CSV table of C-alpha atoms in Angstrom, one decimal:
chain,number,residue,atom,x,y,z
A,166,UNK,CA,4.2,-15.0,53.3
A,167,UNK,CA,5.3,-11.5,51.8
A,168,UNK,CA,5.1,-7.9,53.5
A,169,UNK,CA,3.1,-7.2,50.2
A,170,UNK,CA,0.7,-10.3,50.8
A,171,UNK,CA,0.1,-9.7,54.3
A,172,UNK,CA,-0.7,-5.9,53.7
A,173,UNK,CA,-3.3,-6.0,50.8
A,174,UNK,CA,-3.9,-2.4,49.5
A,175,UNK,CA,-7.0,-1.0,48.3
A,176,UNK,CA,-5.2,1.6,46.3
A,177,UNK,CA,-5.3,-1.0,43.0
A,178,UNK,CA,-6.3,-4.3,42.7
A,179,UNK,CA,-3.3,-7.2,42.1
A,180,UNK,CA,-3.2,-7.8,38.6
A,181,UNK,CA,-1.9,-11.1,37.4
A,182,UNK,CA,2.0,-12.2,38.5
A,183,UNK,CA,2.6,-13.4,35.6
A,184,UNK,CA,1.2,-10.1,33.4
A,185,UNK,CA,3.6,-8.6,35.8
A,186,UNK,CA,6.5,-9.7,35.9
A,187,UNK,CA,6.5,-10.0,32.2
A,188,UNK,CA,6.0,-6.3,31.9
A,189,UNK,CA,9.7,-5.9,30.9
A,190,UNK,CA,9.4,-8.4,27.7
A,191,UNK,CA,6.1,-7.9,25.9
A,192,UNK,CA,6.0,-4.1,26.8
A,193,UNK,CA,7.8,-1.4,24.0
A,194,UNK,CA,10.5,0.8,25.5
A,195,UNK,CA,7.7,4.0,24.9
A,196,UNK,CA,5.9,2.8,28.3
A,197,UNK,CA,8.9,2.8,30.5
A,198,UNK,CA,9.9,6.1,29.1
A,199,UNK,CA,6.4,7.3,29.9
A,200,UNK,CA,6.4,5.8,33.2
A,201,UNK,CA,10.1,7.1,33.7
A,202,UNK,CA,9.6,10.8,32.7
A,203,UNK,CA,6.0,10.7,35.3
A,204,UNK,CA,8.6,9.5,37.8
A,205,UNK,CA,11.2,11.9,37.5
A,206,UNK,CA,9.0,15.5,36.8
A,207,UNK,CA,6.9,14.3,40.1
A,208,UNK,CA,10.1,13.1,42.4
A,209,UNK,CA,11.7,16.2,42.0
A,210,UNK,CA,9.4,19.1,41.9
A,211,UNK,CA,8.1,17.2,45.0
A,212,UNK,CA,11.3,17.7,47.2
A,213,UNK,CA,12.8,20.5,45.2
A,214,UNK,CA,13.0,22.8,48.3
A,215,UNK,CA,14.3,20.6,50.5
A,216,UNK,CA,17.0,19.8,47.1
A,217,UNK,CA,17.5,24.0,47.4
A,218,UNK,CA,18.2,24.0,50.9
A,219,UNK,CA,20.8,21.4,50.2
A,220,UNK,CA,22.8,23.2,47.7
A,221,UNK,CA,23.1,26.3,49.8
A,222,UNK,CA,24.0,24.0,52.9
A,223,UNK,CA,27.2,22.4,50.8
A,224,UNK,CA,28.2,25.6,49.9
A,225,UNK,CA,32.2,26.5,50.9
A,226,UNK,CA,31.6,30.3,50.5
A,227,UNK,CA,31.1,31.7,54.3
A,228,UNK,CA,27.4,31.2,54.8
A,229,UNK,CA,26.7,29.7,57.7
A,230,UNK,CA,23.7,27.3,59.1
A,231,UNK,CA,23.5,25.9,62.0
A,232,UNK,CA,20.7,23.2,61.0
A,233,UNK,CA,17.6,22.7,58.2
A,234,UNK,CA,15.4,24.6,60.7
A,235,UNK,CA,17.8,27.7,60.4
A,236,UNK,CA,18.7,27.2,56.9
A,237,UNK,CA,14.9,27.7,55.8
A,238,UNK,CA,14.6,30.5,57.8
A,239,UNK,CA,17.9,32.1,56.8
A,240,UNK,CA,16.9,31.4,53.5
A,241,UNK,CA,13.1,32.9,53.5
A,242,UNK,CA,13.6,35.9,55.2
A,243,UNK,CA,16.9,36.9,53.6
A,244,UNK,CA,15.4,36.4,49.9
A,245,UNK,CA,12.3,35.5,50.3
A,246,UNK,CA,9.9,32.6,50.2
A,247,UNK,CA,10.1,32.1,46.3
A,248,UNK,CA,13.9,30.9,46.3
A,249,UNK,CA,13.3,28.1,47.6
A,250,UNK,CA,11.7,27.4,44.4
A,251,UNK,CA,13.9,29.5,41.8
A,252,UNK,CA,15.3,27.2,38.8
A,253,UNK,CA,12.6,24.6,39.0
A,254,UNK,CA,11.4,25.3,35.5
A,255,UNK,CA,15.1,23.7,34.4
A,256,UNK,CA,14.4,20.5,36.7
A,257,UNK,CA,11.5,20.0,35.0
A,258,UNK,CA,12.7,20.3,31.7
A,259,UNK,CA,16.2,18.0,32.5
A,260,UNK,CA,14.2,15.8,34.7
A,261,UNK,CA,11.5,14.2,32.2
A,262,UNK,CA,13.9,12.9,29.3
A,263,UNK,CA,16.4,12.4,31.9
A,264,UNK,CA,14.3,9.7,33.8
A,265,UNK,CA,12.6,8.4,30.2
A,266,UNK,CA,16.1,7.3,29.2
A,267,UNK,CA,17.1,6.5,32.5
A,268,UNK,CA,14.4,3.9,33.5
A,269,UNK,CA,13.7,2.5,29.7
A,270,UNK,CA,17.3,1.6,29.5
A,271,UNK,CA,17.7,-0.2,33.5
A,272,UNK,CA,14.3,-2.4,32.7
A,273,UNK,CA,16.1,-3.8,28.9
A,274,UNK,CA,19.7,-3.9,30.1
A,275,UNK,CA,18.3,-5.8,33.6
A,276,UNK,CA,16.0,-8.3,31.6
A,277,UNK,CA,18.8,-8.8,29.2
A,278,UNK,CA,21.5,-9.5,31.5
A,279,UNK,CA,19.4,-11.3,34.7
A,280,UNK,CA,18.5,-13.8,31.2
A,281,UNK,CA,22.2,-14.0,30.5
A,282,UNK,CA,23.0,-15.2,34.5
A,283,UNK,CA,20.1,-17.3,35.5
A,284,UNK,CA,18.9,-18.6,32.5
A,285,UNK,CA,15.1,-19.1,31.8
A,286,UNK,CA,14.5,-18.3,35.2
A,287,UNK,CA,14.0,-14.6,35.8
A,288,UNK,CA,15.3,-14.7,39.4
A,289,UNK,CA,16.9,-11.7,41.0
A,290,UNK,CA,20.7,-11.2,40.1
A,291,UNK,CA,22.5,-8.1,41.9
A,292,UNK,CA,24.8,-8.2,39.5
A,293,UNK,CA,22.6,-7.4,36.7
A,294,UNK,CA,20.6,-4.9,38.8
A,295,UNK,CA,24.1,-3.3,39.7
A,296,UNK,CA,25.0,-2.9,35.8
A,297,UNK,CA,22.4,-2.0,34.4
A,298,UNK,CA,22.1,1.0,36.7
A,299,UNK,CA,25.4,1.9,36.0
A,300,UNK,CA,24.6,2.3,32.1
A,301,UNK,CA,21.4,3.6,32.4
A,302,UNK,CA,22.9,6.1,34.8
A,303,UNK,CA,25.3,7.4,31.4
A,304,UNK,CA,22.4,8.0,29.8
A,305,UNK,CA,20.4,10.2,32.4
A,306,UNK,CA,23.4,12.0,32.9
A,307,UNK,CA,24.0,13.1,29.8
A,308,UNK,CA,21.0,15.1,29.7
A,309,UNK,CA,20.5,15.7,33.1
A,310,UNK,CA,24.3,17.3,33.5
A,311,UNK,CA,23.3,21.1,31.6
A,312,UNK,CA,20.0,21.6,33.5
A,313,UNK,CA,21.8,20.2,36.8
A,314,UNK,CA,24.1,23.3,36.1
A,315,UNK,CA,21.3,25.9,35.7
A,316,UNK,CA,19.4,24.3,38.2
A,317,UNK,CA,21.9,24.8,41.2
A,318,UNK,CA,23.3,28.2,40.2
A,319,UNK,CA,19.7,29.4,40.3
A,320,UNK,CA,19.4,27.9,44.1
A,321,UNK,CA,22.8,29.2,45.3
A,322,UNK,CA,22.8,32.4,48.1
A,323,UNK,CA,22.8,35.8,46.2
A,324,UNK,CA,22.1,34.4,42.9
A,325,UNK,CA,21.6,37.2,40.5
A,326,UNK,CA,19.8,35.6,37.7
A,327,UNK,CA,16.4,36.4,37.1
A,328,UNK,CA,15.3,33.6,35.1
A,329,UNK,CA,16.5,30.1,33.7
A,330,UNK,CA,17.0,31.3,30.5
A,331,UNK,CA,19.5,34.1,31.4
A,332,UNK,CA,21.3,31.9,33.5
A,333,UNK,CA,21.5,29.8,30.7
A,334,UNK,CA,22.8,32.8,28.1
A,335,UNK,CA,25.2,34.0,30.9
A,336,UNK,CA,26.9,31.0,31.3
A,337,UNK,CA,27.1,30.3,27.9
A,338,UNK,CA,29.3,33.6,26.6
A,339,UNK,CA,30.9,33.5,29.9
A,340,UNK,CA,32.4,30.0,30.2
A,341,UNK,CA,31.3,28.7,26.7
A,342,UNK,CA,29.7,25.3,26.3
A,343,UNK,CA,32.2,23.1,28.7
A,344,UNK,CA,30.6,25.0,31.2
A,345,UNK,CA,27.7,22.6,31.3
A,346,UNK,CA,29.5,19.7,31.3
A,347,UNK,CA,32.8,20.7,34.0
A,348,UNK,CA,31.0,18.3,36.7
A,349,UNK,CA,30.1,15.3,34.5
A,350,UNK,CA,32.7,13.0,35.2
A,351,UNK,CA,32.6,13.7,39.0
A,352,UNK,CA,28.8,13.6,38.5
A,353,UNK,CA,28.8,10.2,36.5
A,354,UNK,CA,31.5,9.1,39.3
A,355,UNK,CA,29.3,10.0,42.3
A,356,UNK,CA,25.7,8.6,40.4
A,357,UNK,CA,27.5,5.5,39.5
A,358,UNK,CA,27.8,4.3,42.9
A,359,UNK,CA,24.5,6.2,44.0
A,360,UNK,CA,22.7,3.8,41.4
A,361,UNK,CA,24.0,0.7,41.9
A,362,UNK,CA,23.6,1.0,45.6
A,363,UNK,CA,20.1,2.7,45.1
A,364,UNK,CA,19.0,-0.5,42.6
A,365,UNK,CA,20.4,-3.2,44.3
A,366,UNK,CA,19.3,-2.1,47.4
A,367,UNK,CA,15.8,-1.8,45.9
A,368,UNK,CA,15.8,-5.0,44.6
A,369,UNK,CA,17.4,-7.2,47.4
A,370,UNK,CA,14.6,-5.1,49.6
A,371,UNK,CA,11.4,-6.0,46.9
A,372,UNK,CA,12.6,-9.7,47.4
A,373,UNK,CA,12.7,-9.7,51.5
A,374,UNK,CA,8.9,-7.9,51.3
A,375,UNK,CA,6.9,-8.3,47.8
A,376,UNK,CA,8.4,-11.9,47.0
A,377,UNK,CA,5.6,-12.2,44.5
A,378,UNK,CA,6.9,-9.0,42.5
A,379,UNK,CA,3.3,-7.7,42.1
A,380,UNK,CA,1.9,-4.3,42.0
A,381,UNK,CA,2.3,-2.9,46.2
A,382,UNK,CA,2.2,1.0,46.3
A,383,UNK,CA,3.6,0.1,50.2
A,384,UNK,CA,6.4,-2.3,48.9
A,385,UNK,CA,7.6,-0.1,46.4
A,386,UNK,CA,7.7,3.2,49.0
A,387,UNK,CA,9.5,0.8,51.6
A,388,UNK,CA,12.0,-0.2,49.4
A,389,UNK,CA,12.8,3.0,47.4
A,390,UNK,CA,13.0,5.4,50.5
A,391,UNK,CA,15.4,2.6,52.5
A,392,UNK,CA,17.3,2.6,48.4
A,393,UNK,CA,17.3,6.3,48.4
A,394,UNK,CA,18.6,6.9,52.1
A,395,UNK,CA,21.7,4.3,51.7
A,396,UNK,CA,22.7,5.8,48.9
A,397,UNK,CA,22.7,9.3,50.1
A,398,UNK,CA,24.6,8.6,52.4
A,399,UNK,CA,27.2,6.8,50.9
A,400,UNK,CA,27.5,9.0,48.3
A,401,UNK,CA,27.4,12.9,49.8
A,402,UNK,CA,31.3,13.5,49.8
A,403,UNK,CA,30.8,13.5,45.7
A,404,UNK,CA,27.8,15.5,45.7
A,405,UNK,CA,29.9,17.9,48.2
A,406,UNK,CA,32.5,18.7,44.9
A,407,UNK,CA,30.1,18.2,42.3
A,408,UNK,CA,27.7,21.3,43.7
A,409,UNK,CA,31.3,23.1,43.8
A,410,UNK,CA,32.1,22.2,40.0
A,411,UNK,CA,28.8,23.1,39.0
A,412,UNK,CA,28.3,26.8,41.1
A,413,UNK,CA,32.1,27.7,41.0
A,414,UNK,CA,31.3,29.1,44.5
A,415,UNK,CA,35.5,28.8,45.6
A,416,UNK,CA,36.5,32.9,46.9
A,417,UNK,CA,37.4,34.2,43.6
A,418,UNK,CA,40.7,31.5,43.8
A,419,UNK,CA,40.2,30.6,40.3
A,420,UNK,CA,38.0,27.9,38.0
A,421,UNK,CA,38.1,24.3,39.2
A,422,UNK,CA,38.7,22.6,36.8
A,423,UNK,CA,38.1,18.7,37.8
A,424,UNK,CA,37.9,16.6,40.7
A,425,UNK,CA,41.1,16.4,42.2
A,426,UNK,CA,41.0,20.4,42.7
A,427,UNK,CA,37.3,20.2,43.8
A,428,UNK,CA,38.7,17.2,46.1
A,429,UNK,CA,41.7,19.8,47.6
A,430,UNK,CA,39.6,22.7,48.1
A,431,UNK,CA,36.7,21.2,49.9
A,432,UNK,CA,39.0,19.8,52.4
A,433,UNK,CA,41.0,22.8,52.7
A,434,UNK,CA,37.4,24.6,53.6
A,435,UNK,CA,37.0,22.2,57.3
A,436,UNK,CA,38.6,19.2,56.4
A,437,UNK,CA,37.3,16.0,56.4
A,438,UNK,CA,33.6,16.9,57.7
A,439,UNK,CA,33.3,19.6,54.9
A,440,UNK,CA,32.5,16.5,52.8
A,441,UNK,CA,29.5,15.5,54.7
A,442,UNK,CA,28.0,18.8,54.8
A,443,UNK,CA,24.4,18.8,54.0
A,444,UNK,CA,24.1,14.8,54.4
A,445,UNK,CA,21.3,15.1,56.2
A,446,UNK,CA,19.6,17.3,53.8
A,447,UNK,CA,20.7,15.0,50.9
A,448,UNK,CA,19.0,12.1,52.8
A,449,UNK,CA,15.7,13.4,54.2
A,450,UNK,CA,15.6,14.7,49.8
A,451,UNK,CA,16.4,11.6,48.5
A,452,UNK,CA,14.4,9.0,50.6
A,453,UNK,CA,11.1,10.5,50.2
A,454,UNK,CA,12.4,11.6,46.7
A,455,UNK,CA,12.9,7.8,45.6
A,456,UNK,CA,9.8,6.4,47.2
A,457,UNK,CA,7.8,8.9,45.1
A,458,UNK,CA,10.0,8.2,42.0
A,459,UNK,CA,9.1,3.8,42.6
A,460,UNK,CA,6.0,4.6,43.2
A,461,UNK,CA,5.1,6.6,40.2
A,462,UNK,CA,6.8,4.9,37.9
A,463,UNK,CA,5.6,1.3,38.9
A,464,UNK,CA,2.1,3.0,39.0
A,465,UNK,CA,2.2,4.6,35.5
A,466,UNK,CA,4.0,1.2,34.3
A,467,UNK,CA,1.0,-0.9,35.7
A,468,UNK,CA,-1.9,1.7,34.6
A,469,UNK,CA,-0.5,1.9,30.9
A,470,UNK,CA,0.2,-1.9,30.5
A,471,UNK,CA,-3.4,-2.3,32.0
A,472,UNK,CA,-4.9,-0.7,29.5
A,473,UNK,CA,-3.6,-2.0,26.3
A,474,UNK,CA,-4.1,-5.6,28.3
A,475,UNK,CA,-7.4,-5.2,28.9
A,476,UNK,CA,-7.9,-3.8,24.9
A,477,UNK,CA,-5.9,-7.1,23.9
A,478,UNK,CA,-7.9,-9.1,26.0
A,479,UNK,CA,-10.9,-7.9,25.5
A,480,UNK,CA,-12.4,-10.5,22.9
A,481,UNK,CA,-11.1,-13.3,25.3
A,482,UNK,CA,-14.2,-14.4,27.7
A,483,UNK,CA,-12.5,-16.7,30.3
A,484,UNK,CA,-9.4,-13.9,30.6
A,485,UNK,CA,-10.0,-11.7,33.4
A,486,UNK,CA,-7.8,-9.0,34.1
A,487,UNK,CA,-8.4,-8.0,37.9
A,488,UNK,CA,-7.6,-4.3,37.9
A,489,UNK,CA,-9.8,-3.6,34.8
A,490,UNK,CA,-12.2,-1.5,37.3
A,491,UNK,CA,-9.1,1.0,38.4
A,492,UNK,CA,-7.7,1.0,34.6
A,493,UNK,CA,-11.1,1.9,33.3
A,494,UNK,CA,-11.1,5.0,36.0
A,495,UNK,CA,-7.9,6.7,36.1
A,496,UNK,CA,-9.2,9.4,38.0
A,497,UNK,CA,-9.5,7.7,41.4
A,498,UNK,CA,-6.1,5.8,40.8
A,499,UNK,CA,-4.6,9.3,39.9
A,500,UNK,CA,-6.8,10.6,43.1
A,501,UNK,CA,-5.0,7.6,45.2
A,502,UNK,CA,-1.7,8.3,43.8
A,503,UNK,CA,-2.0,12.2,44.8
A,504,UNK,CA,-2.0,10.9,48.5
A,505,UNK,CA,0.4,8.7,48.3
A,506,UNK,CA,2.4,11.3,47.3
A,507,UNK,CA,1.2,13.6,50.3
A,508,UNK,CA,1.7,11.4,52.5
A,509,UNK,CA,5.2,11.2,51.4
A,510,UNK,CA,5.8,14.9,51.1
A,511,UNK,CA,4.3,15.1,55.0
A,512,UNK,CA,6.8,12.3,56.5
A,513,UNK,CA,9.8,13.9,54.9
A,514,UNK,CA,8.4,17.2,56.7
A,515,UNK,CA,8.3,15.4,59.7
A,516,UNK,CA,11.6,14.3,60.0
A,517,UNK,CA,12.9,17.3,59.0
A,518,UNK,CA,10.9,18.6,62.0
A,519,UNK,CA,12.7,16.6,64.6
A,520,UNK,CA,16.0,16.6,63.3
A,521,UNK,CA,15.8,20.4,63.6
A,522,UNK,CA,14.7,20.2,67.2
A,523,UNK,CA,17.2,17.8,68.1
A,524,UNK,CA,20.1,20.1,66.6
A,525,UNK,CA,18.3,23.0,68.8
A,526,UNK,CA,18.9,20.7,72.1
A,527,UNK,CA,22.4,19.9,71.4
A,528,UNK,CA,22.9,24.0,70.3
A,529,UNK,CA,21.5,24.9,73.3
């Protein structure tokens, strides 16, 4: 017996395994897109402060925080509240077409190839998982890239834009077009491996605790924060130079240009630990970040098939589809999704609470 079968929710209703699982084949791209952009818009504005406090932590320039705890407060009292939230509007505009593409294209290139491997039988193949997150991944960042850019300049200590927009403009006459894309191979190099790790992860965890692949809001949290954190982790020396190509924040020593610079000045900063700066950050952001991004989407994705099932089946007597009462009611599974979501946003709080009091012990 499964995690998800011993730990019935009352959140929604199993629907049918076999509607399910076939989700990917009968369903039209548009429904993963919708699902995907939901996903995306609600993962990030959730976390984004804790995704702002991160950027200013890998910073090279010579501000200084001696843990999450002091980094908020540096942060609020220097300039204020409000800049914790500054260049959200461009996350939210990257982050919906960015995740659409993202998760339409992972669901079609992982039924197609997981066919390919096993056949008939739609078993789990890591291989499959791990390439199609590595295409999908080209796609997101193609479009995610540009508002990654305004995005972090916005967050970054001192900032002297006053909106999006003019960030935007500025950077444009200033550095022309290339500008926008400077970090996109280290960015497609560092979400490569975040992806594949993140989805196979995901996957190899759904099949240890929700064997029956049905709807489980737990399951799906489980599984994407454990995803989320590996991943982080693994990945955080990358995200180190990336924020450096994208914020150009390197003592007036000249542009860097690619990697290899980005690479040589980071460790020229404090050596080898300058590339795990911020990991902590980076983990407590993205393991709450990716539960709420599973758990969304696989909600959306299950709410929207539901309905045009339940229209499709509606002339058929002896078909009963079992979450027709939550489908027919979207405001009390939008109600239950709105804690699920709190309760997320709370434990990442949490942890951020005592890691910060155990960086206070060791300081003092």
């Amino acid at each position: 017996m499964s995690f998800a079968s011993e730990h019935q929710t009352n959140i929604l209703p199993t629907m049918d395994n076999d509607d399910y699982d076939a989700l990917p084949v009968e369903w039209p791209v548009v429904t993963h897109m919708l699902a995907g952009a939901a996903a995306g818009v609600m993962e990030h504005a959730a976390m984004y402060p804790i995704d702002c406090v991160k950027t200013q932590m890998q910073s090279i320039q010579t501000v200084h925080y001696s843990g999450l705890r002091d980094a908020f407060l540096t942060i609020t009292k220097k300039e204020g509240a409000r800049r914790l939230l500054r260049g959200m509007s461009a996350m939210v505009v990257g982050a919906g077409p960015a995740h659409a593409m993202y998760f339409a294209c992972y669901e079609k290139v992982k039924h197609t190839l997981t066919l390919k491997i096993n056949g008939k039988k739609f078993k789990n193949s890591s291989i499959a998982n791990g390439t199609a997150a590595a295409v999908s991944t080209l796609f997101h960042d193609i479009v995610m890239n540009p508002a990654d850019v305004i995005k972090q300049r916005m967050q970054m200590y001192g900032s002297t834009y006053p909106t999006c927009r003019s960030c935007m403009i500025n950077t444009y006459k200033t550095e022309g077009l290339k500008a926008f894309y400077r970090s996109f191979p280290t960015q497609f190099i560092m979400n490569v491996p975040f992806q594949m790790v993140h989805f196979i992860v995901y996957e190899l965890s759904q099949e240890h605790i929700n064997q029956e692949r049905v709807y489980n809001p737990v399951s799906h949290i489980l599984s994407g924060g454990v995803a989320g954190g590996a991943a982080a982790f693994v990945t955080n020396p990358l995200d180190v130079c990336r924020t450096l190509l994208n914020t150009q924040q390197h003592n007036s020593q000249g542009t860097v240009q690619g990697l290899r610079q980005a690479v040589a000045m980071v460790y020229r900063t404090d050596g080898l630990r300058t590339f795990f700066r911020g990991v902590t950050a980076r983990m407590l952001y993205q393991m709450p970040s990716t539960a709420i991004s599973w758990s969304v989407y696989e909600f959306f994705k299950y709410i929207l098939y539901g309905q045009n099932l339940s229209k499709q089946k509606q002339n058929d007597k002896n078909y009963k589809y079992k979450s027709n009462t939550w489908v027919n009611h979207p405001a009390q599974a939008l109600l239950s999704l709105h804690l699920q979501m709190l309760n997320l946003v709370n434990l990442s709080q949490l942890l951020l609470f005592c890691n910060t009091n155990k960086q206070n012990k060791e300081v003092s």
